[in-house]
PDB file of C-alpha atoms in Angstrom:
ATOM      1  CA  MET P 131     109.867  31.151  82.060  1.00 46.00           C
ATOM      2  CA  THR P 132     109.519  30.043  85.688  1.00 41.00           C
ATOM      3  CA  LYS P 133     112.973  31.406  86.454  1.00 43.00           C
ATOM      4  CA  LYS P 134     112.067  34.788  84.894  1.00 42.00           C
ATOM      5  CA  VAL P 135     108.886  35.028  86.938  1.00 37.00           C
ATOM      6  CA  LEU P 136     110.732  34.162  90.146  1.00 36.00           C
ATOM      7  CA  SER P 137     113.383  36.771  89.361  1.00 49.00           C
ATOM      8  CA  ALA P 138     110.733  39.432  88.771  1.00 45.00           C
ATOM      9  CA  LEU P 139     108.957  38.536  92.003  1.00 37.00           C
ATOM     10  CA  LEU P 140     112.250  38.688  93.895  1.00 39.00           C
ATOM     11  CA  ALA P 141     112.996  42.128  92.449  1.00 44.00           C
ATOM     12  CA  VAL P 142     109.534  43.366  93.445  1.00 39.00           C
ATOM     13  CA  ALA P 143     109.962  41.948  96.938  1.00 38.00           C
ATOM     14  CA  MET P 144     113.298  43.725  97.313  1.00 43.00           C
ATOM     15  CA  LEU P 145     111.764  47.040  96.165  1.00 41.00           C
ATOM     16  CA  LEU P 146     108.877  46.637  98.578  1.00 39.00           C
ATOM     17  CA  SER P 147     111.267  45.974 101.439  1.00 44.00           C
ATOM     18  CA  PHE P 148     113.213  49.142 100.624  1.00 40.00           C
ATOM     19  CA  ALA P 149     109.947  51.108 100.474  1.00 41.00           C
ATOM     20  CA  ALA P 150     108.916  49.732 103.848  1.00 42.00           C
ATOM     21  CA  ILE P 151     112.251  50.776 105.352  1.00 38.00           C
ATOM     22  CA  ALA P 152     111.973  54.270 103.814  1.00 43.00           C
ATOM     23  CA  THR P 153     108.401  54.617 105.088  1.00 45.00           C
ATOM     24  CA  ALA P 154     109.407  53.568 108.559  1.00 45.00           C
ATOM     25  CA  TYR P 155     112.293  56.060 108.500  1.00 43.00           C
ATOM     26  CA  ASP P 156     110.040  58.859 107.300  1.00 50.00           C
ATOM     27  CA  THR P 157     107.486  58.047 109.991  1.00 49.00           C
ATOM     28  CA  ALA P 158     110.134  58.078 112.692  1.00 48.00           C
ATOM     29  CA  TYR P 159     111.612  61.308 111.268  1.00 48.00           C
ATOM     30  CA  GLU P 160     108.198  62.975 111.191  1.00 50.00           C
ATOM     31  CA  ALA P 161     107.532  61.861 114.753  1.00 50.00           C
ATOM     32  CA  TYR P 162     110.811  63.421 115.806  1.00 49.00           C
ATOM     33  CA  LEU P 163     110.605  66.635 113.783  1.00 52.00           C
ATOM     34  CA  PRO P 164     107.281  68.481 114.449  1.00 62.00           C
ATOM     35  CA  GLU P 165     108.409  70.570 117.403  1.00 61.00           C
ATOM     36  CA  GLN P 166     111.713  71.485 115.791  1.00 61.00           C
ATOM     37  CA  ALA P 167     110.016  72.123 112.450  1.00 56.00           C
ATOM     38  CA  GLN P 168     107.477  74.426 114.098  1.00 55.00           C
ATOM     39  CA  GLU P 169     110.253  76.378 115.752  1.00 56.00           C
ATOM     40  CA  ILE P 170     112.100  76.752 112.460  1.00 55.00           C
ATOM     41  CA  ALA P 171     108.878  77.759 110.666  1.00 52.00           C
ATOM     42  CA  ALA P 172     108.109  80.320 113.363  1.00 54.00           C
ATOM     43  CA  LEU P 173     111.611  81.770 113.102  1.00 54.00           C
ATOM     44  CA  ASN P 174     111.326  81.973 109.308  1.00 55.00           C
ATOM     45  CA  GLU P 175     107.900  83.627 109.569  1.00 69.00           C
ATOM     46  CA  ALA P 176     109.185  86.159 112.126  1.00 72.00           C
ATOM     47  CA  ALA P 177     112.177  86.941 109.896  1.00 77.00           C
ATOM     48  CA  GLU P 178     109.939  87.422 106.862  1.00 86.00           C
ATOM     49  CA  LEU P 179     107.566  89.639 108.867  1.00 87.00           C
ATOM     50  CA  GLN P 180     110.510  91.680 110.164  1.00 88.00           C
ATOM     51  CA  GLU P 181     111.801  92.126 106.611  1.00 90.00           C
ATOM     52  CA  GLN P 182     108.357  93.094 105.333  1.00 91.00           C
ATOM     53  CA  GLY P 183     107.819  95.597 108.149  1.00 91.00           C
ATOM     54  CA  ARG P 184     111.238  97.137 107.557  1.00 92.00           C
ATOM     55  CA  ALA P 185     110.500  97.539 103.854  1.00 93.00           C
ATOM     56  CA  LEU P 186     107.131  99.174 104.578  1.00 94.00           C
ATOM     57  CA  ILE P 187     108.393 101.704 107.143  1.00 93.00           C
ATOM     58  CA  THR P 188     111.423 102.492 104.969  1.00 92.00           C
ATOM     59  CA  ALA P 189     109.158 103.252 101.999  1.00 93.00           C
ATOM     60  CA  THR P 190     107.024 105.546 104.188  1.00 93.00           C
ATOM     61  CA  ALA P 191     110.095 107.356 105.530  1.00 91.00           C
ATOM     62  CA  ASP P 192     111.497 107.754 102.018  1.00 92.00           C
ATOM     63  CA  THR P 193     108.236 109.261 100.714  1.00 93.00           C
ATOM     64  CA  LEU P 194     107.912 111.755 103.581  1.00 90.00           C
ATOM     65  CA  GLY P 195     111.632 112.509 103.672  1.00 89.00           C
ATOM     66  CA  SER P 196     111.725 113.285  99.957  1.00 90.00           C
ATOM     67  CA  GLY P 197     110.238 116.710 100.737  1.00 89.00           C
ATOM     68  CA  SER P 198     107.454 116.194  98.217  1.00 93.00           C
ATOM     69  CA  PHE P 199     104.387 114.307  99.416  1.00 94.00           C
ATOM     70  CA  TYR P 200     100.636 114.497  99.963  1.00 95.00           C
ATOM     71  CA  LEU P 201      98.947 112.733 102.875  1.00 94.00           C
ATOM     72  CA  ARG P 202      95.170 112.769 103.316  1.00 94.00           C
ATOM     73  CA  GLY P 203      93.120 111.279 106.093  1.00 92.00           C
ATOM     74  CA  SER P 204      91.291 112.064 109.289  1.00 91.00           C
ATOM     75  CA  SER P 205      92.439 112.670 112.840  1.00 85.00           C
ATOM     76  CA  THR P 206      90.664 111.319 115.897  1.00 78.00           C
ATOM     77  CA  LEU P 207      91.104 111.343 119.649  1.00 62.00           C
ATOM     78  CA  PRO P 208      89.722 107.950 120.643  1.00 59.00           C
ATOM     79  CA  ALA P 209      87.593 107.753 123.727  1.00 50.00           C
ATOM     80  CA  ASP P 210      88.586 104.132 124.161  1.00 51.00           C
ATOM     81  CA  HIS P 211      90.782 101.575 122.451  1.00 49.00           C
ATOM     82  CA  ASN P 212      91.572  97.903 122.685  1.00 50.00           C
ATOM     83  CA  HIS P 213      95.252  97.231 122.021  1.00 45.00           C
ATOM     84  CA  LEU P 214      95.173 100.019 119.426  1.00 45.00           C
ATOM     85  CA  PHE P 215      93.278  97.854 116.944  1.00 45.00           C
ATOM     86  CA  ASP P 216      89.595  98.074 117.872  1.00 47.00           C
ATOM     87  CA  LEU P 217      89.181 101.825 118.148  1.00 44.00           C
ATOM     88  CA  VAL P 218      86.161 103.681 119.459  1.00 46.00           C
ATOM     89  CA  PRO P 219      86.989 107.162 118.169  1.00 46.00           C
ATOM     90  CA  SER P 220      85.441 110.542 118.678  1.00 55.00           C
ATOM     91  CA  PRO P 221      84.156 112.202 115.482  1.00 65.00           C
ATOM     92  CA  ALA P 222      86.915 112.288 112.881  1.00 77.00           C
ATOM     93  CA  VAL P 223      88.306 115.564 111.538  1.00 83.00           C
ATOM     94  CA  PRO P 224      89.439 115.483 107.875  1.00 88.00           C
ATOM     95  CA  ILE P 225      93.064 116.626 107.592  1.00 89.00           C
ATOM     96  CA  ALA P 226      95.835 116.788 105.013  1.00 92.00           C
ATOM     97  CA  PHE P 227      99.580 117.336 105.064  1.00 92.00           C
ATOM     98  CA  ALA P 228     101.719 118.199 102.052  1.00 94.00           C
ATOM     99  CA  ALA P 229     105.187 119.432 101.225  1.00 93.00           C
ATOM    100  CA  ASP P 230     106.921 120.555  98.057  1.00 93.00           C
ATOM    101  CA  ASP P 231     109.838 122.804  97.195  1.00 88.00           C
ATOM    102  CA  GLY P 232     110.354 123.998 100.781  1.00 88.00           C
ATOM    103  CA  GLN P 233     106.671 124.722 101.379  1.00 91.00           C
ATOM    104  CA  LEU P 234     104.549 122.934 103.969  1.00 91.00           C
ATOM    105  CA  VAL P 235     100.776 122.601 104.009  1.00 92.00           C
ATOM    106  CA  PHE P 236      98.418 121.657 106.783  1.00 90.00           C
ATOM    107  CA  GLU P 237      94.684 121.566 106.087  1.00 91.00           C
ATOM    108  CA  GLN P 238      91.728 120.595 108.232  1.00 88.00           C
ATOM    109  CA  ASN P 239      87.988 120.979 108.467  1.00 87.00           C
ATOM    110  CA  VAL P 240      86.836 123.215 111.312  1.00 83.00           C
ATOM    111  CA  ASN P 241      83.527 122.972 113.121  1.00 81.00           C
ATOM    112  CA  TRP P 242      83.198 126.590 114.218  1.00 80.00           C
ATOM    113  CA  GLY P 243      80.142 125.765 116.288  1.00 79.00           C
ATOM    114  CA  ASP P 244      82.228 123.425 118.468  1.00 74.00           C
ATOM    115  CA  VAL P 245      85.083 125.935 118.664  1.00 71.00           C
ATOM    116  CA  LEU P 246      83.141 129.145 119.327  1.00 76.00           C
ATOM    117  CA  GLY P 247      79.581 128.053 119.936  1.00 75.00           C
ATOM    118  CA  GLY P 248      76.337 129.878 119.337  1.00 78.00           C
ATOM    119  CA  PHE P 249      75.930 132.821 117.012  1.00 82.00           C
ATOM    120  CA  GLN P 250      79.678 133.518 116.705  1.00 81.00           C
ATOM    121  CA  GLY P 251      80.273 129.974 115.497  1.00 81.00           C
ATOM    122  CA  PHE P 252      77.504 130.373 112.924  1.00 87.00           C
ATOM    123  CA  LEU P 253      78.954 133.710 111.791  1.00 86.00           C
ATOM    124  CA  PHE P 254      82.451 132.288 111.340  1.00 84.00           C
ATOM    125  CA  ARG P 255      81.086 129.339 109.359  1.00 88.00           C
ATOM    126  CA  VAL P 256      79.278 131.725 107.018  1.00 89.00           C
ATOM    127  CA  ILE P 257      82.371 133.933 106.563  1.00 87.00           C
ATOM    128  CA  PHE P 258      85.166 131.343 106.465  1.00 88.00           C
ATOM    129  CA  GLY P 259      83.496 128.102 105.429  1.00 90.00           C
ATOM    130  CA  ASN P 260      84.436 124.791 106.996  1.00 90.00           C
ATOM    131  CA  ARG P 261      87.895 124.271 105.542  1.00 91.00           C
ATOM    132  CA  MET P 262      91.095 126.046 106.615  1.00 91.00           C
ATOM    133  CA  ARG P 263      94.549 125.618 105.101  1.00 93.00           C
ATOM    134  CA  MET P 264      97.922 126.884 106.331  1.00 91.00           C
ATOM    135  CA  VAL P 265     100.810 127.242 103.873  1.00 92.00           C
ATOM    136  CA  VAL P 266     104.225 127.861 105.426  1.00 89.00           C
ATOM    137  CA  ASN P 267     107.650 128.555 103.969  1.00 85.00           C
ATOM    138  CA  GLU P 268     110.786 130.334 105.160  1.00 82.00           C
ATOM    139  CA  ASP P 269     109.382 133.785 104.402  1.00 82.00           C
ATOM    140  CA  GLU P 270     105.696 133.711 105.235  1.00 84.00           C
ATOM    141  CA  ALA P 271     102.715 131.849 106.571  1.00 86.00           C
ATOM    142  CA  ARG P 272      99.351 132.143 104.869  1.00 91.00           C
ATOM    143  CA  ILE P 273      95.957 131.066 106.178  1.00 90.00           C
ATOM    144  CA  ILE P 274      93.685 130.153 103.279  1.00 93.00           C
ATOM    145  CA  PHE P 275      89.956 129.500 103.235  1.00 93.00           C
ATOM    146  CA  PRO P 276      89.520 127.535  99.976  1.00 93.00           C
ATOM    147  CA  GLY P 277      85.737 127.404 100.212  1.00 92.00           C
ATOM    148  CA  ARG P 278      85.543 131.221 100.300  1.00 92.00           C
ATOM    149  CA  ARG P 279      88.564 131.853  98.036  1.00 93.00           C
ATOM    150  CA  PHE P 280      90.394 134.397 100.187  1.00 93.00           C
ATOM    151  CA  PHE P 281      93.466 134.324 102.417  1.00 92.00           C
ATOM    152  CA  PHE P 282      95.415 136.159 105.105  1.00 89.00           C
ATOM    153  CA  ASN P 283      99.148 136.572 105.417  1.00 89.00           C
ATOM    154  CA  LEU P 284     100.232 136.160 109.038  1.00 82.00           C
ATOM    155  CA  THR P 285     103.399 138.165 108.450  1.00 79.00           C
ATOM    156  CA  ASP P 286     101.121 141.228 108.329  1.00 75.00           C
ATOM    157  CA  LEU P 287     101.075 141.028 112.123  1.00 72.00           C
ATOM    158  CA  GLY P 288     104.792 141.801 112.329  1.00 67.00           C
ATOM    159  CA  GLU P 289     106.013 141.618 115.910  1.00 64.00           C
ATOM    160  CA  ASP P 290     102.524 140.623 117.029  1.00 59.00           C
ATOM    161  CA  LEU P 291     102.790 137.387 115.070  1.00 58.00           C
ATOM    162  CA  PRO P 292     101.822 134.571 117.454  1.00 57.00           C
ATOM    163  CA  VAL P 293     104.385 131.861 118.090  1.00 57.00           C
ATOM    164  CA  PHE P 294     103.600 128.723 116.098  1.00 59.00           C
ATOM    165  CA  ASN P 295     105.436 125.440 116.325  1.00 60.00           C
ATOM    166  CA  PHE P 296     105.742 124.905 112.607  1.00 61.00           C
ATOM    167  CA  GLU P 297     107.594 121.629 113.235  1.00 64.00           C
ATOM    168  CA  ASP P 298     104.166 120.131 113.972  1.00 62.00           C
ATOM    169  CA  PHE P 299     103.345 120.574 110.282  1.00 64.00           C
ATOM    170  CA  ASP P 300     106.692 119.252 109.023  1.00 73.00           C
ATOM    171  CA  LEU P 301     106.390 115.527 108.432  1.00 79.00           C
ATOM    172  CA  THR P 302     109.507 115.568 106.239  1.00 78.00           C
ATOM    173  CA  GLY P 303     111.515 114.981 109.422  1.00 76.00           C
ATOM    174  CA  LEU P 304     110.174 111.416 109.459  1.00 75.00           C
ATOM    175  CA  GLY P 305     112.605 110.733 106.636  1.00 74.00           C
ATOM    176  CA  GLU P 306     115.369 110.822 109.249  1.00 76.00           C
ATOM    177  CA  ILE P 307     113.814 108.332 111.661  1.00 79.00           C
ATOM    178  CA  ASP P 308     116.154 105.782 113.167  1.00 80.00           C
ATOM    179  CA  ILE P 309     114.944 102.293 112.243  1.00 84.00           C
ATOM    180  CA  PRO P 310     116.308  99.921 114.892  1.00 84.00           C
ATOM    181  CA  THR P 311     117.965  96.610 114.090  1.00 83.00           C
ATOM    182  CA  GLU P 312     115.331  94.765 116.086  1.00 85.00           C
ATOM    183  CA  LEU P 313     112.235  96.428 114.666  1.00 89.00           C
ATOM    184  CA  PRO P 314     108.986  95.654 116.533  1.00 90.00           C
ATOM    185  CA  VAL P 315     106.664  94.230 113.872  1.00 91.00           C
ATOM    186  CA  GLU P 316     103.373  92.440 114.564  1.00 91.00           C
ATOM    187  CA  ARG P 317     100.609  90.963 112.474  1.00 87.00           C
ATOM    188  CA  ALA P 318      96.984  91.419 113.576  1.00 76.00           C
ATOM    189  CA  GLY P 319      94.211  90.413 111.230  1.00 81.00           C
ATOM    190  CA  ASN P 320      94.711  92.199 107.925  1.00 87.00           C
ATOM    191  CA  TYR P 321      97.185  94.690 109.408  1.00 91.00           C
ATOM    192  CA  ILE P 322     100.917  94.762 109.920  1.00 92.00           C
ATOM    193  CA  ARG P 323     101.950  97.075 112.757  1.00 93.00           C
ATOM    194  CA  VAL P 324     105.421  98.636 112.911  1.00 93.00           C
ATOM    195  CA  THR P 325     106.310 100.440 116.153  1.00 91.00           C
ATOM    196  CA  LEU P 326     108.949 103.130 116.652  1.00 90.00           C
ATOM    197  CA  ASP P 327     110.029 104.947 119.809  1.00 88.00           C
ATOM    198  CA  ASN P 328     109.333 108.691 119.923  1.00 83.00           C
ATOM    199  CA  ASP P 329     112.227 111.030 120.718  1.00 80.00           C
ATOM    200  CA  ASP P 330     110.223 112.646 123.526  1.00 78.00           C
ATOM    201  CA  GLY P 331     108.906 109.362 124.922  1.00 83.00           C
ATOM    202  CA  GLY P 332     105.965 107.190 123.978  1.00 86.00           C
ATOM    203  CA  TYR P 333     105.523 105.285 120.741  1.00 89.00           C
ATOM    204  CA  THR P 334     104.264 105.728 117.204  1.00 89.00           C
ATOM    205  CA  HIS P 335     102.613 102.769 115.513  1.00 91.00           C
ATOM    206  CA  PHE P 336     102.331 102.540 111.728  1.00 93.00           C
ATOM    207  CA  PHE P 337      99.579 100.224 110.478  1.00 94.00           C
ATOM    208  CA  TYR P 338      99.738  98.753 106.964  1.00 95.00           C
ATOM    209  CA  ARG P 339      97.132  96.824 105.015  1.00 93.00           C
ATOM    210  CA  SER P 340      97.868  95.403 101.559  1.00 90.00           C
ATOM    211  CA  SER P 341     101.260  97.156 101.794  1.00 91.00           C
ATOM    212  CA  LEU P 342      99.588 100.582 102.122  1.00 94.00           C
ATOM    213  CA  LEU P 343      99.848 102.892 105.146  1.00 95.00           C
ATOM    214  CA  ARG P 344      96.362 103.027 106.671  1.00 95.00           C
ATOM    215  CA  ARG P 345      96.751 104.332 110.232  1.00 92.00           C
ATOM    216  CA  ILE P 346      99.236 106.144 112.458  1.00 91.00           C
ATOM    217  CA  VAL P 347      98.703 105.880 116.212  1.00 89.00           C
ATOM    218  CA  THR P 348     100.800 107.973 118.598  1.00 87.00           C
ATOM    219  CA  GLU P 349     101.013 107.184 122.286  1.00 87.00           C
ATOM    220  CA  MET P 350     102.299 110.125 124.343  1.00 82.00           C
ATOM    221  CA  PRO P 351     104.170 109.844 127.663  1.00 84.00           C
ATOM    222  CA  ASP P 352     101.171 111.345 129.476  1.00 82.00           C
ATOM    223  CA  GLY P 353      99.009 108.435 128.305  1.00 79.00           C
ATOM    224  CA  SER P 354      97.086 110.335 125.622  1.00 80.00           C
ATOM    225  CA  VAL P 355      96.567 108.689 122.257  1.00 83.00           C
ATOM    226  CA  THR P 356      96.020 110.312 118.875  1.00 84.00           C
ATOM    227  CA  VAL P 357      94.988 108.437 115.769  1.00 87.00           C
ATOM    228  CA  MET P 358      95.331 109.402 112.137  1.00 89.00           C
ATOM    229  CA  GLU P 359      93.399 107.276 109.674  1.00 92.00           C
ATOM    230  CA  ILE P 360      95.165 107.460 106.306  1.00 94.00           C
ATOM    231  CA  ASP P 361      93.185 107.658 103.080  1.00 94.00           C
ATOM    232  CA  SER P 362      96.203 108.059 100.814  1.00 95.00           C
ATOM    233  CA  LEU P 363      99.916 108.890 100.803  1.00 94.00           C
ATOM    234  CA  SER P 364     101.705 109.789  97.609  1.00 93.00           C
ATOM    235  CA  GLY P 365     104.764 111.655  96.439  1.00 91.00           C
ATOM    236  CA  ASN P 366     102.813 113.933  94.078  1.00 90.00           C
ATOM    237  CA  PRO P 367     101.081 116.838  95.865  1.00 93.00           C
ATOM    238  CA  PRO P 368      98.719 118.917  93.692  1.00 93.00           C
ATOM    239  CA  GLU P 369     100.059 122.380  92.911  1.00 92.00           C
ATOM    240  CA  SER P 370      96.721 123.945  93.852  1.00 92.00           C
ATOM    241  CA  LEU P 371      97.404 123.201  97.537  1.00 92.00           C
ATOM    242  CA  PHE P 372     100.214 125.751  97.611  1.00 92.00           C
ATOM    243  CA  SER P 373      98.626 128.361  95.361  1.00 91.00           C
ATOM    244  CA  THR P 374      96.521 131.412  96.162  1.00 89.00           C
ATOM    245  CA  GLY P 375      95.887 132.199  92.516  1.00 88.00           C
ATOM    246  CA  TRP P 376      92.434 133.643  91.833  1.00 89.00           C
ATOM    247  CA  MET P 377      91.963 134.216  95.554  1.00 92.00           C
ATOM    248  CA  LEU P 378      91.369 137.507  97.336  1.00 92.00           C
ATOM    249  CA  TYR P 379      94.098 138.758  99.653  1.00 92.00           C
ATOM    250  CA  ILE P 380      92.656 140.430 102.750  1.00 87.00           C
ATOM    251  CA  PRO P 381      95.051 142.422 104.988  1.00 86.00           C
ATOM    252  CA  LEU P 382      94.874 140.777 108.362  1.00 77.00           C
ATOM    253  CA  GLY P 383      95.141 144.071 110.255  1.00 70.00           C
ATOM    254  CA  TRP P 384      92.061 145.386 108.478  1.00 70.00           C
ATOM    255  CA  PHE P 385      90.125 142.246 109.345  1.00 67.00           C
ATOM    256  CA  VAL P 386      91.168 142.411 113.016  1.00 64.00           C
ATOM    257  CA  ARG P 387      90.099 146.065 113.246  1.00 62.00           C
ATOM    258  CA  LEU P 388      86.739 145.139 111.689  1.00 58.00           C
ATOM    259  CA  PHE P 389      86.010 142.566 114.382  1.00 58.00           C
ATOM    260  CA  ASN P 390      87.303 144.822 117.174  1.00 59.00           C
ATOM    261  CA  ALA P 391      85.151 147.733 116.090  1.00 53.00           C
TER     262      ALA P 391
END
């Protein structure tokens, strides 16, 4: 029995010695590794963030480039900003962009008092309401006042048709954006910011929260900044945006003559 006890104690002693050696090795390894481990962890985190940012901007480009989308939000011209995160905007203007089957839509609320002032602003608000929508395709451009249920067709003006840069309304071109290999992606609070260079200079920043596009900030070469706060972006625009059904068509020439009388 004594021999068995001594053998057991010897086995335990040997196991404890191995454990002590392993603990000492682990302690030395941990003392050696922190800086290297932090570097590896930082590299892995940056790679994951880069991959996440690439997936987010690709999904946005695919939705807009599909030619069928609906984006709602508000546009602001900030009076001040702090690294594009803490914005101090001017009053926001509700806007919407949409596209489907070769048609483009741009809609915004208009404060006629700010645009025209005084009695004329009041008169236009009574006649047109606060919301104006433009629907453009290859053949025509209509200006619709949904709150008053009537519309004009700008092609009525013929050669007097003013020159519009309809590309400003065409967000489908974002489907062709060049996503660089080294994509600038940053994390700030609850946001992930993806930055792309503009063709004409400056930058456009796409802000995502919970994997949803929430803000687009454009920095122009002249130093101006525009901000679009995004309420929603989907690939299913409502048909009513493109329709003038049950609305009154008013010849634009007649309306112009009325106001010039």
